[in-house]
mmCIF file of C-alpha atoms in Angstrom:
data_model
loop_
_atom_site.group_PDB
_atom_site.id
_atom_site.type_symbol
_atom_site.label_atom_id
_atom_site.label_comp_id
_atom_site.label_asym_id
_atom_site.label_seq_id
_atom_site.Cartn_x
_atom_site.Cartn_y
_atom_site.Cartn_z
ATOM 1 C CA UNK L 100 34.882 72.235 96.732
ATOM 2 C CA UNK L 101 34.604 70.014 93.243
ATOM 3 C CA UNK L 102 32.811 66.539 92.792
ATOM 4 C CA UNK L 103 36.177 65.528 91.675
ATOM 5 C CA UNK L 104 38.319 66.810 95.022
ATOM 6 C CA UNK L 105 34.566 65.683 97.426
ATOM 7 C CA UNK L 106 35.008 62.394 95.403
ATOM 8 C CA UNK L 107 38.449 61.570 96.458
ATOM 9 C CA UNK L 108 38.025 62.909 99.820
ATOM 10 C CA UNK L 109 34.974 60.932 100.491
ATOM 11 C CA UNK L 110 35.230 57.917 98.073
ATOM 12 C CA UNK L 111 35.131 54.667 100.916
ATOM 13 C CA UNK L 112 31.459 56.616 102.144
ATOM 14 C CA UNK L 113 30.475 56.272 98.496
ATOM 15 C CA UNK L 114 32.132 52.873 97.575
ATOM 16 C CA UNK L 115 29.506 52.116 101.121
ATOM 17 C CA UNK L 116 26.564 54.147 99.574
ATOM 18 C CA UNK L 117 27.220 52.020 95.734
ATOM 19 C CA UNK L 118 27.031 49.196 97.886
ATOM 20 C CA UNK L 119 24.262 49.225 99.981
ATOM 21 C CA UNK L 120 22.199 51.472 97.450
ATOM 22 C CA UNK L 121 23.450 48.114 94.871
ATOM 23 C CA UNK L 122 22.528 45.302 97.753
ATOM 24 C CA UNK L 123 19.126 47.033 98.790
ATOM 25 C CA UNK L 124 17.306 46.413 94.640
ATOM 26 C CA UNK L 125 17.895 42.875 94.202
ATOM 27 C CA UNK L 126 17.203 42.681 98.221
ATOM 28 C CA UNK L 127 14.834 39.345 99.159
ATOM 29 C CA UNK L 128 15.047 39.436 94.819
ATOM 30 C CA UNK L 129 15.517 35.467 93.516
ATOM 31 C CA UNK L 130 16.828 36.575 89.970
ATOM 32 C CA UNK L 131 18.901 39.913 91.477
ATOM 33 C CA UNK L 132 21.554 41.475 88.485
ATOM 34 C CA UNK L 133 19.767 39.170 86.525
ATOM 35 C CA UNK L 134 16.868 41.654 86.598
ATOM 36 C CA UNK L 135 19.023 45.079 85.090
ATOM 37 C CA UNK L 136 19.583 43.046 82.303
ATOM 38 C CA UNK L 137 15.625 41.044 81.467
ATOM 39 C CA UNK L 138 13.950 44.198 81.812
ATOM 40 C CA UNK L 139 15.012 46.189 79.331
ATOM 41 C CA UNK L 140 15.006 43.205 76.621
ATOM 42 C CA UNK L 141 11.375 43.020 77.789
ATOM 43 C CA UNK L 142 11.700 46.245 76.794
ATOM 44 C CA UNK L 143 12.791 45.570 74.218
ATOM 45 C CA UNK L 144 10.995 42.794 72.588
ATOM 46 C CA UNK L 145 7.897 44.266 73.109
ATOM 47 C CA UNK L 146 9.438 47.239 71.251
ATOM 48 C CA UNK L 147 10.071 45.250 67.894
ATOM 49 C CA UNK L 148 7.100 43.534 68.099
ATOM 50 C CA UNK L 149 4.699 46.383 68.141
ATOM 51 C CA UNK L 150 6.619 48.515 65.282
ATOM 52 C CA UNK L 151 7.245 45.585 63.548
ATOM 53 C CA UNK L 152 3.888 45.229 64.060
ATOM 54 C CA UNK L 153 2.635 49.243 62.471
ATOM 55 C CA UNK L 154 5.456 48.628 59.919
ATOM 56 C CA UNK L 155 8.326 50.640 60.904
ATOM 57 C CA UNK L 156 11.747 48.327 59.965
ATOM 58 C CA UNK L 157 13.424 49.689 62.791
ATOM 59 C CA UNK L 158 16.223 46.918 62.964
ATOM 60 C CA UNK L 159 16.271 44.890 66.381
ATOM 61 C CA UNK L 160 19.838 46.126 67.509
ATOM 62 C CA UNK L 161 18.756 49.674 67.762
ATOM 63 C CA UNK L 162 15.938 49.186 69.733
ATOM 64 C CA UNK L 163 18.537 46.961 72.810
ATOM 65 C CA UNK L 164 20.896 49.367 72.322
ATOM 66 C CA UNK L 165 18.258 52.016 72.401
ATOM 67 C CA UNK L 166 16.609 50.306 75.004
ATOM 68 C CA UNK L 167 19.468 49.796 77.566
ATOM 69 C CA UNK L 168 20.572 53.234 77.835
ATOM 70 C CA UNK L 169 17.198 54.701 78.670
ATOM 71 C CA UNK L 170 16.795 52.332 81.794
ATOM 72 C CA UNK L 171 20.486 53.543 82.692
ATOM 73 C CA UNK L 172 19.065 57.489 82.636
ATOM 74 C CA UNK L 173 15.220 56.468 84.102
ATOM 75 C CA UNK L 174 16.514 54.726 86.594
ATOM 76 C CA UNK L 175 19.156 57.446 87.054
ATOM 77 C CA UNK L 176 16.741 60.084 87.435
ATOM 78 C CA UNK L 177 14.262 58.243 89.306
ATOM 79 C CA UNK L 178 16.671 57.081 92.270
ATOM 80 C CA UNK L 179 18.805 60.282 91.896
ATOM 81 C CA UNK L 180 16.027 62.254 92.436
ATOM 82 C CA UNK L 181 14.645 60.361 96.020
ATOM 83 C CA UNK L 182 18.614 59.893 97.364
ATOM 84 C CA UNK L 183 18.694 63.561 99.532
ATOM 85 C CA UNK L 184 14.831 62.097 101.246
ATOM 86 C CA UNK L 185 15.556 58.298 101.675
ATOM 87 C CA UNK L 186 17.930 58.909 103.290
ATOM 88 C CA UNK L 187 17.204 62.427 105.542
ATOM 89 C CA UNK L 188 17.910 60.141 108.992
ATOM 90 C CA UNK L 189 21.642 60.185 107.295
ATOM 91 C CA UNK L 190 21.679 63.587 106.432
ATOM 92 C CA UNK L 191 19.861 65.144 109.521
ATOM 93 C CA UNK L 192 22.338 62.813 111.850
ATOM 94 C CA UNK L 193 25.888 63.697 110.713
ATOM 95 C CA UNK L 194 28.206 65.974 108.380
ATOM 96 C CA UNK L 195 29.609 65.318 105.202
ATOM 97 C CA UNK L 196 29.280 66.544 101.654
ATOM 98 C CA UNK L 197 25.737 65.944 100.909
ATOM 99 C CA UNK L 198 25.812 65.365 97.316
ATOM 100 C CA UNK L 199 27.374 61.982 97.829
ATOM 101 C CA UNK L 200 24.795 60.924 97.954
ATOM 102 C CA UNK L 201 23.290 61.771 94.057
ATOM 103 C CA UNK L 202 26.696 60.061 93.402
ATOM 104 C CA UNK L 203 25.918 57.025 94.689
ATOM 105 C CA UNK L 204 23.116 56.737 93.038
ATOM 106 C CA UNK L 205 23.781 57.665 89.934
ATOM 107 C CA UNK L 206 27.140 55.430 89.690
ATOM 108 C CA UNK L 207 25.346 52.163 91.325
ATOM 109 C CA UNK L 208 23.471 52.421 88.606
ATOM 110 C CA UNK L 209 26.325 53.287 86.042
ATOM 111 C CA UNK L 210 27.746 49.641 87.301
ATOM 112 C CA UNK L 211 24.176 47.639 86.609
ATOM 113 C CA UNK L 212 24.607 49.491 83.121
ATOM 114 C CA UNK L 213 27.646 47.840 82.396
ATOM 115 C CA UNK L 214 27.312 45.105 83.500
ATOM 116 C CA UNK L 215 24.246 44.760 81.721
ATOM 117 C CA UNK L 216 26.148 46.086 78.952
ATOM 118 C CA UNK L 217 28.647 42.750 78.457
ATOM 119 C CA UNK L 218 24.557 40.808 77.897
ATOM 120 C CA UNK L 219 23.817 43.419 75.624
ATOM 121 C CA UNK L 220 27.328 42.786 73.540
ATOM 122 C CA UNK L 221 27.508 39.707 73.304
ATOM 123 C CA UNK L 222 23.495 39.713 72.145
ATOM 124 C CA UNK L 223 24.079 42.310 70.114
ATOM 125 C CA UNK L 224 26.955 40.279 68.600
ATOM 126 C CA UNK L 225 25.150 37.146 68.285
ATOM 127 C CA UNK L 226 22.350 39.306 66.535
ATOM 128 C CA UNK L 227 24.753 40.638 63.365
ATOM 129 C CA UNK L 228 26.976 37.260 63.083
ATOM 130 C CA UNK L 229 24.404 36.348 61.676
ATOM 131 C CA UNK L 230 23.721 38.723 59.168
ATOM 132 C CA UNK L 231 27.728 37.721 57.975
ATOM 133 C CA UNK L 232 28.827 41.658 60.529
ATOM 134 C CA UNK L 233 31.253 42.220 63.196
ATOM 135 C CA UNK L 234 31.076 45.181 65.382
ATOM 136 C CA UNK L 235 32.218 48.943 64.601
ATOM 137 C CA UNK L 236 35.522 49.624 64.828
ATOM 138 C CA UNK L 237 34.528 52.774 66.909
ATOM 139 C CA UNK L 238 32.883 50.384 69.456
ATOM 140 C CA UNK L 239 36.545 51.613 71.476
ATOM 141 C CA UNK L 240 34.429 54.757 71.907
ATOM 142 C CA UNK L 241 32.696 53.547 73.957
ATOM 143 C CA UNK L 242 33.725 54.076 77.941
ATOM 144 C CA UNK L 243 33.877 58.274 76.753
ATOM 145 C CA UNK L 244 30.475 57.860 75.549
ATOM 146 C CA UNK L 245 29.543 56.584 78.925
ATOM 147 C CA UNK L 246 31.304 58.767 80.865
ATOM 148 C CA UNK L 247 29.438 61.734 79.024
ATOM 149 C CA UNK L 248 26.274 60.356 79.448
ATOM 150 C CA UNK L 249 26.994 59.427 83.441
ATOM 151 C CA UNK L 250 28.075 63.502 83.398
ATOM 152 C CA UNK L 251 24.705 64.679 82.050
ATOM 153 C CA UNK L 252 23.081 62.118 84.781
ATOM 154 C CA UNK L 253 25.430 63.297 87.588
ATOM 155 C CA UNK L 254 23.911 66.489 86.588
ATOM 156 C CA UNK L 255 20.004 66.337 86.281
ATOM 157 C CA UNK L 256 20.609 64.337 90.129
ATOM 158 C CA UNK L 257 22.205 67.493 91.728
ATOM 159 C CA UNK L 258 18.869 69.115 90.750
ATOM 160 C CA UNK L 259 16.016 67.285 90.705
ATOM 161 C CA UNK L 260 17.309 65.853 94.655
ATOM 162 C CA UNK L 261 17.782 69.729 95.549
ATOM 163 C CA UNK L 262 14.416 70.402 93.861
ATOM 164 C CA UNK L 263 12.356 67.778 96.125
ATOM 165 C CA UNK L 264 13.664 68.957 99.090
ATOM 166 C CA UNK L 265 11.995 72.289 98.370
ATOM 167 C CA UNK L 266 9.171 71.586 96.453
ATOM 168 C CA UNK L 267 8.043 67.535 97.234
ATOM 169 C CA UNK L 268 5.443 68.136 94.334
ATOM 170 C CA UNK L 269 8.026 67.293 92.002
ATOM 171 C CA UNK L 270 8.973 63.491 91.860
ATOM 172 C CA UNK L 271 5.301 63.664 90.771
ATOM 173 C CA UNK L 272 6.603 66.162 87.260
ATOM 174 C CA UNK L 273 9.470 64.085 87.428
ATOM 175 C CA UNK L 274 7.623 61.333 86.989
ATOM 176 C CA UNK L 275 4.981 62.728 83.800
ATOM 177 C CA UNK L 276 8.445 64.032 82.388
ATOM 178 C CA UNK L 277 10.573 61.639 81.845
ATOM 179 C CA UNK L 278 7.457 59.531 79.763
ATOM 180 C CA UNK L 279 7.151 62.490 77.163
ATOM 181 C CA UNK L 280 11.055 62.291 77.812
ATOM 182 C CA UNK L 281 10.973 58.661 76.934
ATOM 183 C CA UNK L 282 9.100 58.702 73.834
ATOM 184 C CA UNK L 283 11.155 62.277 72.067
ATOM 185 C CA UNK L 284 14.317 60.549 72.904
ATOM 186 C CA UNK L 285 15.283 58.230 70.874
ATOM 187 C CA UNK L 286 15.280 54.382 72.690
ATOM 188 C CA UNK L 287 12.555 52.081 70.768
ATOM 189 C CA UNK L 288 12.593 54.043 66.799
ATOM 190 C CA UNK L 289 16.338 55.730 65.687
ATOM 191 C CA UNK L 290 16.317 58.842 64.036
ATOM 192 C CA UNK L 291 15.606 57.560 60.948
ATOM 193 C CA UNK L 292 11.897 57.902 61.424
ATOM 194 C CA UNK L 293 12.487 61.560 62.724
ATOM 195 C CA UNK L 294 14.320 62.209 59.140
ATOM 196 C CA UNK L 295 11.079 61.561 57.624
ATOM 197 C CA UNK L 296 9.197 63.750 59.792
ATOM 198 C CA UNK L 297 11.786 66.762 59.180
ATOM 199 C CA UNK L 298 11.182 66.391 55.078
ATOM 200 C CA UNK L 299 8.423 68.323 55.229
ATOM 201 C CA UNK L 300 9.287 71.059 57.633
ATOM 202 C CA UNK L 301 13.277 70.547 58.658
ATOM 203 C CA UNK L 302 13.028 72.413 61.627
ATOM 204 C CA UNK L 303 11.538 69.596 63.489
ATOM 205 C CA UNK L 304 14.924 67.897 62.997
ATOM 206 C CA UNK L 305 16.883 71.158 64.334
ATOM 207 C CA UNK L 306 14.801 71.607 67.571
ATOM 208 C CA UNK L 307 14.277 67.080 68.548
ATOM 209 C CA UNK L 308 19.264 66.630 67.998
ATOM 210 C CA UNK L 309 18.806 69.677 71.363
ATOM 211 C CA UNK L 310 17.543 66.814 72.703
ATOM 212 C CA UNK L 311 20.735 65.608 75.008
ATOM 213 C CA UNK L 312 19.885 62.056 75.317
ATOM 214 C CA UNK L 313 18.653 62.380 71.757
ATOM 215 C CA UNK L 314 23.268 62.485 70.725
ATOM 216 C CA UNK L 315 24.153 59.864 73.074
ATOM 217 C CA UNK L 316 21.725 56.923 72.421
ATOM 218 C CA UNK L 317 23.396 57.550 68.271
ATOM 219 C CA UNK L 318 25.997 57.867 69.613
ATOM 220 C CA UNK L 319 25.871 54.679 71.156
ATOM 221 C CA UNK L 320 24.529 52.884 67.804
ATOM 222 C CA UNK L 321 27.162 55.194 65.641
ATOM 223 C CA UNK L 322 30.343 53.887 67.668
ATOM 224 C CA UNK L 323 29.159 50.436 67.861
ATOM 225 C CA UNK L 324 27.223 49.343 64.853
ATOM 226 C CA UNK L 325 29.103 49.176 61.581
ATOM 227 C CA UNK L 326 27.236 51.522 59.023
ATOM 228 C CA UNK L 327 25.764 53.933 61.267
ATOM 229 C CA UNK L 328 26.877 57.082 61.203
ATOM 230 C CA UNK L 329 26.246 60.340 63.508
ATOM 231 C CA UNK L 330 24.602 63.455 61.805
ATOM 232 C CA UNK L 331 26.994 65.937 63.245
ATOM 233 C CA UNK L 332 24.551 69.636 62.169
ATOM 234 C CA UNK L 333 25.143 72.765 64.691
ATOM 235 C CA UNK L 334 21.941 70.764 66.631
ATOM 236 C CA UNK L 335 24.033 68.187 67.704
ATOM 237 C CA UNK L 336 26.782 70.624 69.129
ATOM 238 C CA UNK L 337 24.594 72.979 70.825
ATOM 239 C CA UNK L 338 22.849 69.696 72.677
ATOM 240 C CA UNK L 339 25.801 68.198 73.303
ATOM 241 C CA UNK L 340 27.088 71.547 74.963
ATOM 242 C CA UNK L 341 24.198 71.831 77.222
ATOM 243 C CA UNK L 342 25.804 68.893 79.331
ATOM 244 C CA UNK L 343 28.411 70.087 80.400
ATOM 245 C CA UNK L 344 26.820 73.730 80.943
ATOM 246 C CA UNK L 345 24.165 71.843 83.665
ATOM 247 C CA UNK L 346 27.050 69.898 85.017
ATOM 248 C CA UNK L 347 28.131 72.960 86.115
ATOM 249 C CA UNK L 348 25.598 74.548 87.162
ATOM 250 C CA UNK L 349 24.553 72.203 88.688
ATOM 251 C CA UNK L 350 26.872 71.259 91.117
ATOM 252 C CA UNK L 351 26.559 75.430 92.367
ATOM 253 C CA UNK L 352 22.625 75.309 92.715
ATOM 254 C CA UNK L 353 22.915 72.293 95.104
ATOM 255 C CA UNK L 354 25.287 73.642 96.802
ATOM 256 C CA UNK L 355 23.541 76.551 97.363
ATOM 257 C CA UNK L 356 21.122 74.021 98.245
ATOM 258 C CA UNK L 357 22.384 71.492 100.451
ATOM 259 C CA UNK L 358 22.180 74.709 103.625
ATOM 260 C CA UNK L 359 19.047 74.180 104.398
ATOM 261 C CA UNK L 360 18.523 70.672 103.312
ATOM 262 C CA UNK L 361 18.765 69.668 107.054
ATOM 263 C CA UNK L 362 15.752 71.632 108.665
ATOM 264 C CA UNK L 363 13.101 71.465 105.639
ATOM 265 C CA UNK L 364 13.532 66.694 105.913
#
């Protein structure tokens, strides 16, 4: 059964799991959902401060967009990784499509991200207004980018949640790789920094844009901010194709792997 059919057939269970994850995330917290906004904002201000010290001159608007998008990615990957092992009792006692669990993890983070976008847009609107500018008309394409972003994160959540059942070292490895991925994605800088390096070594830019997160974060900036372009190069097209292939492959891998989940947990 495809993920779309699975979601349609089990939408009530998926809704309950998303609600449970959202409630448990802020249970006992005085600020609740505000942490979804405060955490990336704090990170963005820290990065802006240190990048200004290094005289890199990256616009603050770009850093805010990049850090919010990265925060959505990192939380979805981390929570997707534990979505099966963290629900061992449920998996062993109740029969249901196991892909519902990583799907619920990514969707609950997507809801957080959508809510944080409201605050992000208000903040960006004020910052652009102070410079006599306004959002680019291409902001209407942001929902398309979000759908693509979610598809990529679902792929990672399926693969990593299944891998963590078979190889518990995966959780440690993913933590290390996430740190490396963060610095190799343009979350706290923009493509101008990479282009500066690529003037000497053009292959650097081509390899860099194979990273889907490089295209996703750049696409958010190009859609929201005026005067920011999106580089349609061959390496970008290849990088954009990777999540589509990964989405198909991850579902097949997960469906095969889930047969042994109950025995291994």
